[in-house]
């Protein structure tokens, strides 16, 4: 919005020329998102607490220490989404179709998460798995099909292979189901990780920062050519969304850090996971997503292993799944688990970025 309003003024005053630069607008998007989170957070938390009566219901099978969290308001993802989307609308070039695809995907998953959270508050049971997955696949499937059939300039269905210069895997018509798999998988992996105060939102900061760099590089022809990565025209604007994501996540972490004043709920976790998956798809870094979001992958895989092992043997592989609950059952303090997972997430994000040069 500000881009459309202020860039034309650069012809009359050089001061407004700064709004042309993605780096400047990315920095401002981060600051704006943090400021909005701080401004809206206390009011939204009060409103959520008033509307939700008893607040979050704690499952019977969770560790005993979680009982003290009963009554904490949920659906705090609205704080993140408001800060993220408003900042994106303010600072991106709204003529860029990739920006709209990313915002619509994020909002779609947020709506599904809201319906799940709302039903939990009213009936203590959320959406059935078939309903949730069906809605996710349908929404993102329609969006990716539209993008595939009416692509913007520079769009490609090729996959860039890490560590190999010039190695591409062109998916063609298989790109749509592959993109849906990546985005839906990412969304639910983040959702599974959201079990401790600040655990899910911390790695979002790392991942958002990594994707901001990747989007900027992939959208810049000269830098992409130098690094031998896919150049996708227009994806540079996604760096601004990613930067806003970092700001919104940091702002929410202020209220979600241990002991949490608010939980993000499915409205937040599904939307954030969907945003990461969509960023990976649009910037052609799908094969880097398991590294960038490594914590989420490990958490999701731990659940799959637990279920498969129990069905095969009747015994549990972990003391409890997802993995963070296993460490809780081992006696690790909650803050120690959270910070250690953050450290691992930071290391994985750095490792993913190094692969851009190691080709």
PDB file of C-alpha atoms in Angstrom, residues 20 88 93 97 106 114 138-139 152 154 158-159 167 175 213 237 259 264 293 301:
ATOM      1  CA  UNK A  20      11.854   1.069  -3.775  1.00  0.00           C
ATOM      2  CA  UNK A  88       2.517  -7.109   4.630  1.00  0.00           C
ATOM      3  CA  UNK A  93       4.071  -4.262  -3.715  1.00  0.00           C
ATOM      4  CA  UNK A  97       0.696 -12.080  -7.301  1.00  0.00           C
ATOM      5  CA  UNK A 106      -2.069 -18.085   5.364  1.00  0.00           C
ATOM      6  CA  UNK A 114     -10.241 -20.845  13.988  1.00  0.00           C
ATOM      7  CA  UNK A 138      -9.168 -28.278  -0.814  1.00  0.00           C
ATOM      8  CA  UNK A 139      -8.169 -24.696  -0.004  1.00  0.00           C
ATOM      9  CA  UNK A 152       2.962 -15.119 -13.359  1.00  0.00           C
ATOM     10  CA  UNK A 154       9.052 -16.451 -14.257  1.00  0.00           C
ATOM     11  CA  UNK A 158      11.245 -27.108 -11.283  1.00  0.00           C
ATOM     12  CA  UNK A 159      12.790 -28.210  -8.002  1.00  0.00           C
ATOM     13  CA  UNK A 167      20.455 -29.847 -11.084  1.00  0.00           C
ATOM     14  CA  UNK A 175       3.763 -29.879  -9.084  1.00  0.00           C
ATOM     15  CA  UNK A 213      17.174 -14.193   2.855  1.00  0.00           C
ATOM     16  CA  UNK A 237       8.740  -9.226  -2.371  1.00  0.00           C
ATOM     17  CA  UNK A 259       4.844 -18.799  31.603  1.00  0.00           C
ATOM     18  CA  UNK A 264      -1.646 -19.248  19.723  1.00  0.00           C
ATOM     19  CA  UNK A 293      11.835 -26.261   9.830  1.00  0.00           C
ATOM     20  CA  UNK A 301       8.063 -37.782  12.749  1.00  0.00           C
TER      21      UNK A 301
END
